[in-house]
PDB file of C-alpha atoms in Angstrom:
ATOM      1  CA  UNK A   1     126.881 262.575  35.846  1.00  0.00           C
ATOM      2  CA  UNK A   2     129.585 261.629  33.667  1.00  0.00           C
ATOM      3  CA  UNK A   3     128.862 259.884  30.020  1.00  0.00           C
ATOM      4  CA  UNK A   4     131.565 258.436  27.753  1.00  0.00           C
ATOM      5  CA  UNK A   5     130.931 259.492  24.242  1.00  0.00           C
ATOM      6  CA  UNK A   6     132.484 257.180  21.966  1.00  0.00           C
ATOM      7  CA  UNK A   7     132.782 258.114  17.907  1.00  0.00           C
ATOM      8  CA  UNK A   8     133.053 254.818  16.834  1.00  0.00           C
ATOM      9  CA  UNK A   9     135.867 254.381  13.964  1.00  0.00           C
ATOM     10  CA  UNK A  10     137.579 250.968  14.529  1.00  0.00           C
ATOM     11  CA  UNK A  11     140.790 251.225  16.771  1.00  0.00           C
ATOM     12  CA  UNK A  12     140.560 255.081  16.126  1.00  0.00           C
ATOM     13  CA  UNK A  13     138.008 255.701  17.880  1.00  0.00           C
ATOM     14  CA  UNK A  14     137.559 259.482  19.375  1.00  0.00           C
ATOM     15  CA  UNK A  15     136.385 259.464  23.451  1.00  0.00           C
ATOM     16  CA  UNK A  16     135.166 262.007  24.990  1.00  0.00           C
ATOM     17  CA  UNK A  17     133.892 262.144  28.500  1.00  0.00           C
ATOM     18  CA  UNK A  18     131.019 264.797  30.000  1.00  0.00           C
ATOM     19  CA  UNK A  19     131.146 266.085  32.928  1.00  0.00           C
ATOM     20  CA  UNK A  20     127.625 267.686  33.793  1.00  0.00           C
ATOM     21  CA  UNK A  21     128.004 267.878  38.118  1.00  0.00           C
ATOM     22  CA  UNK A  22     126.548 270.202  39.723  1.00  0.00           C
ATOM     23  CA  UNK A  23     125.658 272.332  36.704  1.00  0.00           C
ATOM     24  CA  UNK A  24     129.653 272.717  35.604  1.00  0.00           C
ATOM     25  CA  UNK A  25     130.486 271.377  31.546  1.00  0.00           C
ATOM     26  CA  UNK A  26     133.332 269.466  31.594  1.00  0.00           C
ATOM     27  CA  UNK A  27     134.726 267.761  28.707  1.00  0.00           C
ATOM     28  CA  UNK A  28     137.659 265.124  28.163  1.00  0.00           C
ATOM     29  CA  UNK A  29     139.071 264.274  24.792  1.00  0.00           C
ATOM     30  CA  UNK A  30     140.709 261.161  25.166  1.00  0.00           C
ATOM     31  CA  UNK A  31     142.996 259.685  22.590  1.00  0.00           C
ATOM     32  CA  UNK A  32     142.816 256.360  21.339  1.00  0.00           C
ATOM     33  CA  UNK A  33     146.317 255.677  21.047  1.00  0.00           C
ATOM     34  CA  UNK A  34     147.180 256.057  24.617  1.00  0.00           C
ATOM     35  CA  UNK A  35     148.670 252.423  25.404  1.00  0.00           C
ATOM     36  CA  UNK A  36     147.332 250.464  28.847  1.00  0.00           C
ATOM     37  CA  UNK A  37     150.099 248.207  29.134  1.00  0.00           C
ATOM     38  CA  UNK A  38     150.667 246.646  25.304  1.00  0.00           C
ATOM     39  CA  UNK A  39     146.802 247.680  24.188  1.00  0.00           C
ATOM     40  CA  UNK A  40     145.877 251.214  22.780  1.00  0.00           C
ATOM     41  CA  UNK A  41     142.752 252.458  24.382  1.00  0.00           C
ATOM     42  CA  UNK A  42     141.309 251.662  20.626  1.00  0.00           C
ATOM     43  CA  UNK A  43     142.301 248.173  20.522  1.00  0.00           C
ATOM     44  CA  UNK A  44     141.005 247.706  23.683  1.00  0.00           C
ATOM     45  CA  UNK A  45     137.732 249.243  22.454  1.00  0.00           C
ATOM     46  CA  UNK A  46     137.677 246.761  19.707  1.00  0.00           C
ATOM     47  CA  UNK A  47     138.593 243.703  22.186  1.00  0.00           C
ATOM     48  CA  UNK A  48     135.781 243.924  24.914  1.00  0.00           C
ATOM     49  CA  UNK A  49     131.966 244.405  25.117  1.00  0.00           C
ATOM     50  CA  UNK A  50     131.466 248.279  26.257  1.00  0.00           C
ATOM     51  CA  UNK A  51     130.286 247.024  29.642  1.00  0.00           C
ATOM     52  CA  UNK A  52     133.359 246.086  30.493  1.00  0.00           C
ATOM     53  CA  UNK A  53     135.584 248.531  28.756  1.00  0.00           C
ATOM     54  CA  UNK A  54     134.031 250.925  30.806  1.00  0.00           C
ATOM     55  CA  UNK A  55     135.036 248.686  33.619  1.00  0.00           C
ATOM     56  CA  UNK A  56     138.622 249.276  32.345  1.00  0.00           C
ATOM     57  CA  UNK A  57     138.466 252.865  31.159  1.00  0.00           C
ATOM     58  CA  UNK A  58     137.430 254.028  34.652  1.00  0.00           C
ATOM     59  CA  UNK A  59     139.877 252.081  36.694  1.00  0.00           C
ATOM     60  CA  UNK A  60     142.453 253.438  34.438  1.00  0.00           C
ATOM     61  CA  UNK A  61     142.092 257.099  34.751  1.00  0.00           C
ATOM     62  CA  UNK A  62     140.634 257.276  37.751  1.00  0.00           C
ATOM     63  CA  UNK A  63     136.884 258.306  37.186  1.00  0.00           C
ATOM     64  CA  UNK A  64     133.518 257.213  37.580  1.00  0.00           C
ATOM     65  CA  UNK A  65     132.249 256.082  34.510  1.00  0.00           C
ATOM     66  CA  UNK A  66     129.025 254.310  33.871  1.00  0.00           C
ATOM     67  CA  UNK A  67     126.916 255.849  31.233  1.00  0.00           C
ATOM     68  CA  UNK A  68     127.892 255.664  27.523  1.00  0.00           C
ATOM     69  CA  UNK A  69     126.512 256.483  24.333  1.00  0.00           C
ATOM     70  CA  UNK A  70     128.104 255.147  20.959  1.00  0.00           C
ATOM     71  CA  UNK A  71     127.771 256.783  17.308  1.00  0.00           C
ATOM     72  CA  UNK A  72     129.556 254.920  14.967  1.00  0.00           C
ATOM     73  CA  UNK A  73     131.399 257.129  12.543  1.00  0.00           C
ATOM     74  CA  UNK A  74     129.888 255.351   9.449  1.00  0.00           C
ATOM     75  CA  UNK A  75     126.602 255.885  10.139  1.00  0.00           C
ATOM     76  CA  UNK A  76     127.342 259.957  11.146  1.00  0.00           C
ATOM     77  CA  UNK A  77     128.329 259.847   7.902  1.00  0.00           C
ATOM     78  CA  UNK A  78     125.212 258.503   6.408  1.00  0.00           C
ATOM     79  CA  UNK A  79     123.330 261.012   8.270  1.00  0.00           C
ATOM     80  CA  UNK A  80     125.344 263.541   7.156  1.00  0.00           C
ATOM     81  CA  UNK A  81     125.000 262.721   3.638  1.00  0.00           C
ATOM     82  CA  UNK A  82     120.850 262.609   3.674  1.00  0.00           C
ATOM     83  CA  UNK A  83     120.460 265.869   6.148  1.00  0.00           C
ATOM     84  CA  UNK A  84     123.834 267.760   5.832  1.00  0.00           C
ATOM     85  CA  UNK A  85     124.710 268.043   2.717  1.00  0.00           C
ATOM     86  CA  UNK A  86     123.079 271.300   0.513  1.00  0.00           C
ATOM     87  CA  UNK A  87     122.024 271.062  -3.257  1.00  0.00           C
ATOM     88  CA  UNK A  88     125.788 270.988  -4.664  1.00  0.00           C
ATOM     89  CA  UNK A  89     126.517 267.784  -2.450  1.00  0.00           C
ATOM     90  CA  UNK A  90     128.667 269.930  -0.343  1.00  0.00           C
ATOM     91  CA  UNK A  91     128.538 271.363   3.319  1.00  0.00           C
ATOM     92  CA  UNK A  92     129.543 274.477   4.603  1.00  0.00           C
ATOM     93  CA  UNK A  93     132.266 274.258   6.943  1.00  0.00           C
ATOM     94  CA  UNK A  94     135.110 276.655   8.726  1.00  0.00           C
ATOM     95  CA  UNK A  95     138.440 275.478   8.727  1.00  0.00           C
ATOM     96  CA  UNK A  96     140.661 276.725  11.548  1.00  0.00           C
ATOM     97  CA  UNK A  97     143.685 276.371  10.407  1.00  0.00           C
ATOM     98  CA  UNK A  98     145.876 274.512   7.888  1.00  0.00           C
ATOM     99  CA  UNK A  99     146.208 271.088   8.040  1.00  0.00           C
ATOM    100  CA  UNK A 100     147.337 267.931   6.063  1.00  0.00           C
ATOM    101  CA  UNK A 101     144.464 265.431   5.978  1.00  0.00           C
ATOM    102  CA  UNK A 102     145.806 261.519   6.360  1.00  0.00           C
ATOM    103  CA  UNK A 103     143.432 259.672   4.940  1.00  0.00           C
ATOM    104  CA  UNK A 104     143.513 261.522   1.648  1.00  0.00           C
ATOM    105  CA  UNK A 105     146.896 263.139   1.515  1.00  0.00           C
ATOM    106  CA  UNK A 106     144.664 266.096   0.838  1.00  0.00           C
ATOM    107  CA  UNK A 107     145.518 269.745   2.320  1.00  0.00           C
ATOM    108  CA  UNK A 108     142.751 271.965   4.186  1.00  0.00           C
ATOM    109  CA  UNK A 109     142.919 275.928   4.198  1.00  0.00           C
ATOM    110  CA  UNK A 110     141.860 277.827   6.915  1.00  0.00           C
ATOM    111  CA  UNK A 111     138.411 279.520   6.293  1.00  0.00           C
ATOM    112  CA  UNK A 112     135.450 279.003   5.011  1.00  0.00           C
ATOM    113  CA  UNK A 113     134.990 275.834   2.596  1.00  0.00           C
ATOM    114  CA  UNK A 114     132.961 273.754   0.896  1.00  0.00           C
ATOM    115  CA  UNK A 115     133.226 269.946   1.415  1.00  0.00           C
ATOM    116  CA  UNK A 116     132.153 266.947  -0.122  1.00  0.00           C
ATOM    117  CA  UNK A 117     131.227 263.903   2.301  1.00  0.00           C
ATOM    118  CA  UNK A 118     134.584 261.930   1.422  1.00  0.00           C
ATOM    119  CA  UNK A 119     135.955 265.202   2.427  1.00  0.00           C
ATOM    120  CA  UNK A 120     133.960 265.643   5.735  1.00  0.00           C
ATOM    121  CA  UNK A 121     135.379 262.072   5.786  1.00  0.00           C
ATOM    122  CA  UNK A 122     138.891 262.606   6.166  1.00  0.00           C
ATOM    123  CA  UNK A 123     138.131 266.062   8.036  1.00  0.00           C
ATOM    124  CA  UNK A 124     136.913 264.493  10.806  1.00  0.00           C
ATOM    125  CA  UNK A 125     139.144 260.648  10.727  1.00  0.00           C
ATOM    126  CA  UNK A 126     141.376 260.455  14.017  1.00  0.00           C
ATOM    127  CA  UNK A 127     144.879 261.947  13.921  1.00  0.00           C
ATOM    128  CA  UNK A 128     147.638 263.805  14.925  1.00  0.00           C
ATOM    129  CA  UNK A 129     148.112 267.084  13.195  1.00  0.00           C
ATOM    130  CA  UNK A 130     151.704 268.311  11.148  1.00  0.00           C
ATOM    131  CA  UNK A 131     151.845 270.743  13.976  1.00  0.00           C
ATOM    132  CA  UNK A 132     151.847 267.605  16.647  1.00  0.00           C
ATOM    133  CA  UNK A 133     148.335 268.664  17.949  1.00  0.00           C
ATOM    134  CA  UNK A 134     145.320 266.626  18.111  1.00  0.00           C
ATOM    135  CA  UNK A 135     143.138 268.730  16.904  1.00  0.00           C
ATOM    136  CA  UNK A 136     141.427 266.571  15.324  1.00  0.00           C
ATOM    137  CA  UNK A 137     138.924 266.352  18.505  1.00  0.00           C
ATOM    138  CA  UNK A 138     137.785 269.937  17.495  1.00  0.00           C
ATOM    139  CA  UNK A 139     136.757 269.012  14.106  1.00  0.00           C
ATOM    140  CA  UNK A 140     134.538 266.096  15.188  1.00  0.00           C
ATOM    141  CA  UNK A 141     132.626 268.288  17.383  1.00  0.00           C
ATOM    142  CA  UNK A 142     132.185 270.913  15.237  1.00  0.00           C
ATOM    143  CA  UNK A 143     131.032 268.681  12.537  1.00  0.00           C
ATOM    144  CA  UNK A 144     128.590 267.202  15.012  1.00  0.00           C
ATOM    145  CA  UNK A 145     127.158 270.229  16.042  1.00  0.00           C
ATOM    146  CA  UNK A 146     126.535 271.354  12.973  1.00  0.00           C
ATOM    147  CA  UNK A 147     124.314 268.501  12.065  1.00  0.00           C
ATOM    148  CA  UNK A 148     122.882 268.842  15.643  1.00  0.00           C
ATOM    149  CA  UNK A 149     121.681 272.003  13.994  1.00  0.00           C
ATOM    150  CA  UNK A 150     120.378 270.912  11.423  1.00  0.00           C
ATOM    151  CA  UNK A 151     117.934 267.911  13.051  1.00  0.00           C
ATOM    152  CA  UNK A 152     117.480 268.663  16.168  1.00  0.00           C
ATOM    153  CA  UNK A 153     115.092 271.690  17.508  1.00  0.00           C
ATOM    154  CA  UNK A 154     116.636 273.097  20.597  1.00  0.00           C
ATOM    155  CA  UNK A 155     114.068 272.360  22.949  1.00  0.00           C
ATOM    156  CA  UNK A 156     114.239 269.489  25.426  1.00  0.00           C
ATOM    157  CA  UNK A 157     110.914 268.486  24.270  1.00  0.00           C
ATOM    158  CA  UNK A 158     113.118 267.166  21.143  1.00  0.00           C
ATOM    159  CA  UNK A 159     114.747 264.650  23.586  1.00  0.00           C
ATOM    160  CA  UNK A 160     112.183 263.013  24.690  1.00  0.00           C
ATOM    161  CA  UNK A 161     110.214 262.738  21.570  1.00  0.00           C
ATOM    162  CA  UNK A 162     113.588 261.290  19.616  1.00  0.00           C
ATOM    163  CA  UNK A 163     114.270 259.223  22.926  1.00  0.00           C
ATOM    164  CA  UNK A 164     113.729 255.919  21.452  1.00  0.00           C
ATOM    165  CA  UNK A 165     115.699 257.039  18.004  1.00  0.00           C
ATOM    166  CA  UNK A 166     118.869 257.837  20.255  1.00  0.00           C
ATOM    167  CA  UNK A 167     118.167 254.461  21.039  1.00  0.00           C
ATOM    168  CA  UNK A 168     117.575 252.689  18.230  1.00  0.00           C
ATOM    169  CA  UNK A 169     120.768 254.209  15.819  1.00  0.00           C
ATOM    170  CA  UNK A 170     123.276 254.674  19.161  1.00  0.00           C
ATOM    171  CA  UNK A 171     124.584 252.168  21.179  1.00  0.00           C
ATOM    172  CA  UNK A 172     123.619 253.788  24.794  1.00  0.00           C
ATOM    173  CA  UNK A 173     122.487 252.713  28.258  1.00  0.00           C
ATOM    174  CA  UNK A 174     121.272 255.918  28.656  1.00  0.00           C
ATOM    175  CA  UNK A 175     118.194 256.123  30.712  1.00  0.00           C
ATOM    176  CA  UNK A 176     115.332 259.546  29.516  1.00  0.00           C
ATOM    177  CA  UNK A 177     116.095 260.857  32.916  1.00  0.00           C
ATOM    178  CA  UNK A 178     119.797 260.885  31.713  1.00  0.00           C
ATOM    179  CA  UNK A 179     119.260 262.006  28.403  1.00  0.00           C
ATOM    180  CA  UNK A 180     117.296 265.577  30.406  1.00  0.00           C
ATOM    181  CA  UNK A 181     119.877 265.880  32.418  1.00  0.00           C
ATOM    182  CA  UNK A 182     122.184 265.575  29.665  1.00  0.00           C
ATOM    183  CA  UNK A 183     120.170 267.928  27.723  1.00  0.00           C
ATOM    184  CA  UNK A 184     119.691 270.379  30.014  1.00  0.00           C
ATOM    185  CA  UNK A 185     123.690 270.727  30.300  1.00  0.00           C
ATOM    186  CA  UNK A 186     125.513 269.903  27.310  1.00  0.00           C
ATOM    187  CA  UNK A 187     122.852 269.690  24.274  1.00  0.00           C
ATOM    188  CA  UNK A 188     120.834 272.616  26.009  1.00  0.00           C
ATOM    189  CA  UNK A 189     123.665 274.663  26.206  1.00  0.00           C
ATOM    190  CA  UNK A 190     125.289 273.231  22.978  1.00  0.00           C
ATOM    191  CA  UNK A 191     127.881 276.669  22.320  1.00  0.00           C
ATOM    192  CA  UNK A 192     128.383 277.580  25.842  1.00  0.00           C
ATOM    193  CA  UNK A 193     131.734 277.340  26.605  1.00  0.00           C
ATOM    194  CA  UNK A 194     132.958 274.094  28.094  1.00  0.00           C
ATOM    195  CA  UNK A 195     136.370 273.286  29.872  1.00  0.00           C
ATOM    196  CA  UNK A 196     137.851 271.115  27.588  1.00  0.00           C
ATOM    197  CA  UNK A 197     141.306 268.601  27.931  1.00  0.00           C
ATOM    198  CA  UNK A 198     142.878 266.546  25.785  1.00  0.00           C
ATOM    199  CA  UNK A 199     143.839 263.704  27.014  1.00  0.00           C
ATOM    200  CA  UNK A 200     147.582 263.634  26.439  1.00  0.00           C
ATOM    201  CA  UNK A 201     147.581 267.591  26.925  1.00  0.00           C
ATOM    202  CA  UNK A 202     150.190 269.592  24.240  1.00  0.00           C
ATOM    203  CA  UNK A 203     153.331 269.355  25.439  1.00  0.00           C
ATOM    204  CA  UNK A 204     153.131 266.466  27.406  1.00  0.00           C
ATOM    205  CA  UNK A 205     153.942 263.882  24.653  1.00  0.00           C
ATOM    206  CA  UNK A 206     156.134 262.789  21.696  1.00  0.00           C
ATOM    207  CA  UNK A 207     155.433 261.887  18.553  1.00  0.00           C
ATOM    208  CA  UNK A 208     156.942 259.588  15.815  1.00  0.00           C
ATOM    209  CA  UNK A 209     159.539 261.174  14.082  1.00  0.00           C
ATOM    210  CA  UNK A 210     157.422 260.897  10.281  1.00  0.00           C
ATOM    211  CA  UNK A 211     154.506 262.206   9.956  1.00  0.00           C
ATOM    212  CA  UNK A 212     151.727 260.215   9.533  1.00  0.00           C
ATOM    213  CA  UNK A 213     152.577 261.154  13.112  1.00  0.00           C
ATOM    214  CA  UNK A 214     151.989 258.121  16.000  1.00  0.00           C
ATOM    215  CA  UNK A 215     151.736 259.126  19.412  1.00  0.00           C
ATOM    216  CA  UNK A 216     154.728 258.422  21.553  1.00  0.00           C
ATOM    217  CA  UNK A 217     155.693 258.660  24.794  1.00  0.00           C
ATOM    218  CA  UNK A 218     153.372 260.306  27.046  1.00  0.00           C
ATOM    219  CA  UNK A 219     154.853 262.944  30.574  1.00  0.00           C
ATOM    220  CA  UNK A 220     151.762 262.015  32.735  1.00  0.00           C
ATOM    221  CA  UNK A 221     153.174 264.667  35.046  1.00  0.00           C
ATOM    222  CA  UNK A 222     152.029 267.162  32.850  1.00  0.00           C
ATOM    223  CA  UNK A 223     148.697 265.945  32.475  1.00  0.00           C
ATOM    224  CA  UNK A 224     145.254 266.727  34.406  1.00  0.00           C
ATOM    225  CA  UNK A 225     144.067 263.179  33.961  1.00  0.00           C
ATOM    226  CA  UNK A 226     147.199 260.515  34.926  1.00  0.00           C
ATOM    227  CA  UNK A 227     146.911 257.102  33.692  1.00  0.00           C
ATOM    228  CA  UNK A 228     147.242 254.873  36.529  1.00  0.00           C
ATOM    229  CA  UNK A 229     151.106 254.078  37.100  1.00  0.00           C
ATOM    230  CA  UNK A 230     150.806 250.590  36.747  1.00  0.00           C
ATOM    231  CA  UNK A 231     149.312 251.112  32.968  1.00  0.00           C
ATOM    232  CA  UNK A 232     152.305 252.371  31.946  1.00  0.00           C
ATOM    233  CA  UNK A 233     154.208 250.716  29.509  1.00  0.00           C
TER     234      UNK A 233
END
Protein backbone atom coordinates (compact mmCIF):
# COMPACT_ATOMS: atom_id res chain seq x y z
CA UNK A 1 0.00 0.00 0.00
CA UNK A 2 1.32 3.25 -0.80
CA UNK A 3 -0.21 6.65 0.93
CA UNK A 4 0.75 10.20 -0.09
CA UNK A 5 1.29 12.25 2.97
CA UNK A 6 0.83 15.74 2.21
CA UNK A 7 1.97 18.65 4.97
CA UNK A 8 -0.16 21.11 3.73
CA UNK A 9 1.65 24.73 3.55
CA UNK A 10 0.33 26.52 0.39
CA UNK A 11 2.58 25.92 -2.76
CA UNK A 12 5.25 24.59 -0.22
CA UNK A 13 3.83 21.88 0.58
CA UNK A 14 6.16 18.80 1.92
CA UNK A 15 5.08 15.09 0.15
CA UNK A 16 5.98 12.22 1.28
CA UNK A 17 4.98 8.86 0.00
CA UNK A 18 4.82 5.30 2.21
CA UNK A 19 5.66 2.45 1.03
CA UNK A 20 4.33 -0.39 3.46
CA UNK A 21 4.46 -3.76 0.72
CA UNK A 22 5.03 -6.68 1.84
CA UNK A 23 6.15 -5.61 5.31
CA UNK A 24 9.25 -3.30 3.77
CA UNK A 25 9.11 0.87 5.03
CA UNK A 26 9.69 2.85 2.29
CA UNK A 27 9.60 6.48 2.30
CA UNK A 28 9.75 9.30 -0.51
CA UNK A 29 10.32 12.93 0.24
CA UNK A 30 9.18 14.71 -2.60
CA UNK A 31 9.85 18.35 -3.19
CA UNK A 32 7.40 20.78 -4.06
CA UNK A 33 9.34 22.73 -6.35
CA UNK A 34 9.99 20.08 -8.83
CA UNK A 35 8.34 21.70 -12.10
CA UNK A 36 5.79 19.32 -14.39
CA UNK A 37 6.05 21.23 -17.41
CA UNK A 38 5.55 25.21 -16.25
CA UNK A 39 3.70 24.07 -12.71
CA UNK A 40 5.71 23.21 -9.46
CA UNK A 41 4.35 20.11 -7.90
CA UNK A 42 3.02 22.87 -5.17
CA UNK A 43 1.19 24.94 -7.53
CA UNK A 44 -0.24 22.12 -8.90
CA UNK A 45 -1.31 21.07 -5.39
CA UNK A 46 -2.97 24.36 -4.99
CA UNK A 47 -4.70 24.15 -8.64
CA UNK A 48 -6.65 20.75 -8.48
CA UNK A 49 -8.94 18.83 -6.06
CA UNK A 50 -6.56 15.96 -4.42
CA UNK A 51 -8.49 13.37 -6.41
CA UNK A 52 -7.10 14.36 -9.27
CA UNK A 53 -3.70 15.52 -8.28
CA UNK A 54 -3.17 12.18 -7.33
CA UNK A 55 -4.27 11.37 -10.81
CA UNK A 56 -1.29 13.56 -11.89
CA UNK A 57 1.27 12.81 -9.20
CA UNK A 58 1.17 9.09 -10.09
CA UNK A 59 1.33 9.34 -13.81
CA UNK A 60 4.22 11.56 -13.29
CA UNK A 61 6.60 9.50 -11.35
CA UNK A 62 5.53 6.45 -12.19
CA UNK A 63 3.73 4.91 -9.06
CA UNK A 64 0.59 3.74 -7.84
CA UNK A 65 -0.90 6.18 -5.81
CA UNK A 66 -4.37 6.19 -4.41
CA UNK A 67 -4.54 6.73 -0.74
CA UNK A 68 -3.77 10.16 0.82
CA UNK A 69 -3.93 11.76 4.00
CA UNK A 70 -3.59 15.69 4.39
CA UNK A 71 -2.41 17.71 7.65
CA UNK A 72 -2.38 21.14 7.02
CA UNK A 73 0.64 22.80 8.53
CA UNK A 74 -1.49 25.46 10.38
CA UNK A 75 -3.41 23.34 12.22
CA UNK A 76 -0.03 20.99 13.29
CA UNK A 77 0.78 24.01 14.60
CA UNK A 78 -2.25 24.55 16.68
CA UNK A 79 -1.85 21.17 17.99
CA UNK A 80 1.43 21.72 18.78
CA UNK A 81 0.82 24.75 20.68
CA UNK A 82 -2.12 23.10 23.10
CA UNK A 83 -0.19 19.49 23.54
CA UNK A 84 3.52 20.25 22.69
CA UNK A 85 4.52 22.95 24.19
CA UNK A 86 5.89 22.56 28.20
CA UNK A 87 5.23 25.23 30.99
CA UNK A 88 7.86 27.90 29.54
CA UNK A 89 5.91 27.90 26.09
CA UNK A 90 8.80 26.12 24.65
CA UNK A 91 9.52 22.51 23.26
CA UNK A 92 12.38 20.48 23.50
CA UNK A 93 13.95 19.82 20.33
CA UNK A 94 17.53 18.46 18.80
CA UNK A 95 18.98 20.34 16.18
CA UNK A 96 21.23 18.43 13.79
CA UNK A 97 23.13 20.72 12.47
CA UNK A 98 23.46 24.45 11.71
CA UNK A 99 21.20 26.02 9.63
CA UNK A 100 19.83 29.48 8.49
CA UNK A 101 16.05 29.52 8.97
CA UNK A 102 14.12 31.54 5.89
CA UNK A 103 11.24 32.54 7.21
CA UNK A 104 12.84 34.35 10.12
CA UNK A 105 16.35 35.09 9.01
CA UNK A 106 16.99 33.38 12.30
CA UNK A 107 20.12 30.89 12.80
CA UNK A 108 19.70 27.28 14.49
CA UNK A 109 22.67 25.54 16.46
CA UNK A 110 23.14 22.09 16.44
CA UNK A 111 22.03 20.43 19.78
CA UNK A 112 19.69 20.48 22.06
CA UNK A 113 17.24 23.65 22.15
CA UNK A 114 14.45 25.13 23.31
CA UNK A 115 11.85 26.55 20.85
CA UNK A 116 9.04 28.70 20.86
CA UNK A 117 6.05 27.79 18.36
CA UNK A 118 7.00 30.74 15.84
CA UNK A 119 10.24 29.01 16.12
CA UNK A 120 8.98 25.37 15.55
CA UNK A 121 7.37 27.53 12.80
CA UNK A 122 10.16 28.40 10.74
CA UNK A 123 12.01 25.04 11.87
CA UNK A 124 9.86 23.06 10.10
CA UNK A 125 8.63 25.77 6.80
CA UNK A 126 9.82 24.15 3.37
CA UNK A 127 13.32 24.96 2.10
CA UNK A 128 16.50 24.44 0.80
CA UNK A 129 19.30 24.51 3.27
CA UNK A 130 22.79 27.03 2.99
CA UNK A 131 24.47 23.74 2.47
CA UNK A 132 22.04 23.04 -0.79
CA UNK A 133 20.30 20.11 1.09
CA UNK A 134 16.74 19.69 1.74
CA UNK A 135 16.83 18.81 4.88
CA UNK A 136 14.19 20.35 5.74
CA UNK A 137 12.11 16.92 5.21
CA UNK A 138 13.98 15.63 8.38
CA UNK A 139 12.81 18.33 10.56
CA UNK A 140 9.11 17.90 9.72
CA UNK A 141 9.24 14.39 10.69
CA UNK A 142 10.96 14.72 13.62
CA UNK A 143 8.73 17.41 14.78
CA UNK A 144 5.82 15.13 13.98
CA UNK A 145 6.96 12.36 15.80
CA UNK A 146 7.53 14.03 18.62
CA UNK A 147 4.00 15.16 19.02
CA UNK A 148 3.03 11.58 17.89
CA UNK A 149 4.59 10.97 21.26
CA UNK A 150 3.07 12.98 23.03
CA UNK A 151 -0.89 12.06 21.95
CA UNK A 152 -0.85 9.06 20.73
CA UNK A 153 -0.40 5.66 22.94
CA UNK A 154 1.49 3.19 20.88
CA UNK A 155 -0.96 0.62 20.61
CA UNK A 156 -3.07 0.03 17.52
CA UNK A 157 -6.01 0.06 19.69
CA UNK A 158 -5.25 4.03 19.57
CA UNK A 159 -6.10 3.89 15.80
CA UNK A 160 -9.11 2.72 15.82
CA UNK A 161 -10.48 4.53 18.74
CA UNK A 162 -9.07 8.10 17.14
CA UNK A 163 -10.30 6.69 13.65
CA UNK A 164 -12.97 9.14 13.14
CA UNK A 165 -10.59 12.17 14.63
CA UNK A 166 -7.97 11.30 11.77
CA UNK A 167 -10.94 11.92 9.96
CA UNK A 168 -12.45 14.72 11.09
CA UNK A 169 -9.00 17.23 11.42
CA UNK A 170 -7.14 15.38 8.13
CA UNK A 171 -8.18 15.45 4.82
CA UNK A 172 -7.90 11.45 4.06
CA UNK A 173 -9.67 8.73 2.09
CA UNK A 174 -8.22 6.47 4.25
CA UNK A 175 -10.32 3.50 4.96
CA UNK A 176 -9.75 1.74 9.20
CA UNK A 177 -8.49 -1.25 7.37
CA UNK A 178 -5.84 1.19 5.88
CA UNK A 179 -5.20 3.09 8.79
CA UNK A 180 -4.10 -0.91 10.62
CA UNK A 181 -2.23 -1.61 8.01
CA UNK A 182 -0.68 1.65 8.13
CA UNK A 183 -0.25 1.31 11.74
CA UNK A 184 1.04 -1.82 11.93
CA UNK A 185 4.03 -0.59 9.53
CA UNK A 186 4.88 2.90 9.81
CA UNK A 187 3.08 4.33 13.13
CA UNK A 188 3.70 0.81 14.83
CA UNK A 189 7.11 0.86 14.07
CA UNK A 190 7.40 4.73 14.30
CA UNK A 191 11.71 4.74 14.93
CA UNK A 192 12.49 1.73 12.98
CA UNK A 193 14.58 2.59 10.37
CA UNK A 194 12.99 3.38 7.04
CA UNK A 195 14.65 3.71 3.49
CA UNK A 196 14.24 7.11 2.85
CA UNK A 197 14.79 9.37 -0.75
CA UNK A 198 14.52 12.64 -1.47
CA UNK A 199 13.05 13.35 -4.27
CA UNK A 200 15.62 15.35 -6.21
CA UNK A 201 18.44 13.16 -4.44
CA UNK A 202 21.86 15.44 -3.34
CA UNK A 203 23.77 15.87 -6.08
CA UNK A 204 21.43 15.53 -8.66
CA UNK A 205 20.29 19.22 -8.83
CA UNK A 206 21.20 22.95 -8.93
CA UNK A 207 20.26 25.57 -7.08
CA UNK A 208 19.81 29.40 -7.53
CA UNK A 209 22.86 31.11 -7.22
CA UNK A 210 21.43 33.40 -3.79
CA UNK A 211 20.39 31.88 -1.16
CA UNK A 212 17.06 32.00 -0.27
CA UNK A 213 18.10 29.07 -2.46
CA UNK A 214 15.33 27.92 -5.43
CA UNK A 215 15.67 24.65 -6.82
CA UNK A 216 17.09 24.48 -10.28
CA UNK A 217 17.72 22.19 -12.70
CA UNK A 218 17.17 18.72 -11.80
CA UNK A 219 19.87 15.32 -13.45
CA UNK A 220 16.94 12.77 -13.38
CA UNK A 221 19.68 10.30 -14.24
CA UNK A 222 20.83 10.45 -10.92
CA UNK A 223 17.68 9.96 -9.33
CA UNK A 224 15.75 6.68 -8.02
CA UNK A 225 12.40 8.16 -8.88
CA UNK A 226 12.57 9.87 -12.74
CA UNK A 227 9.99 12.29 -13.61
CA UNK A 228 8.43 11.18 -16.68
CA UNK A 229 10.48 12.65 -19.77
CA UNK A 230 7.78 14.39 -21.20
CA UNK A 231 7.36 16.55 -17.74
CA UNK A 232 10.40 18.00 -18.26
CA UNK A 233 10.67 21.45 -18.80
Amino acid sequence: MKVLFVFEDQEYSSFFVYDLADGVNGLLRISPEIKIKKLSLGELYMQVPIEKFLVYFSAAFSLEVKKYLILKKADFLRGVKEAGLEDDGKMPVTVYKDFLAVKTGQSFAKGEQRLTLAEIDAYISYQIDPDGRIDVFERQEDIIRLMKRKTVRPRLSSITNNYGTVKEYAGSNLRLKDMLKLGTGYLAKGNARMNKTNIPEFGSFTVSDDFPYQLGNIDWRKNTIKLRSELVQ
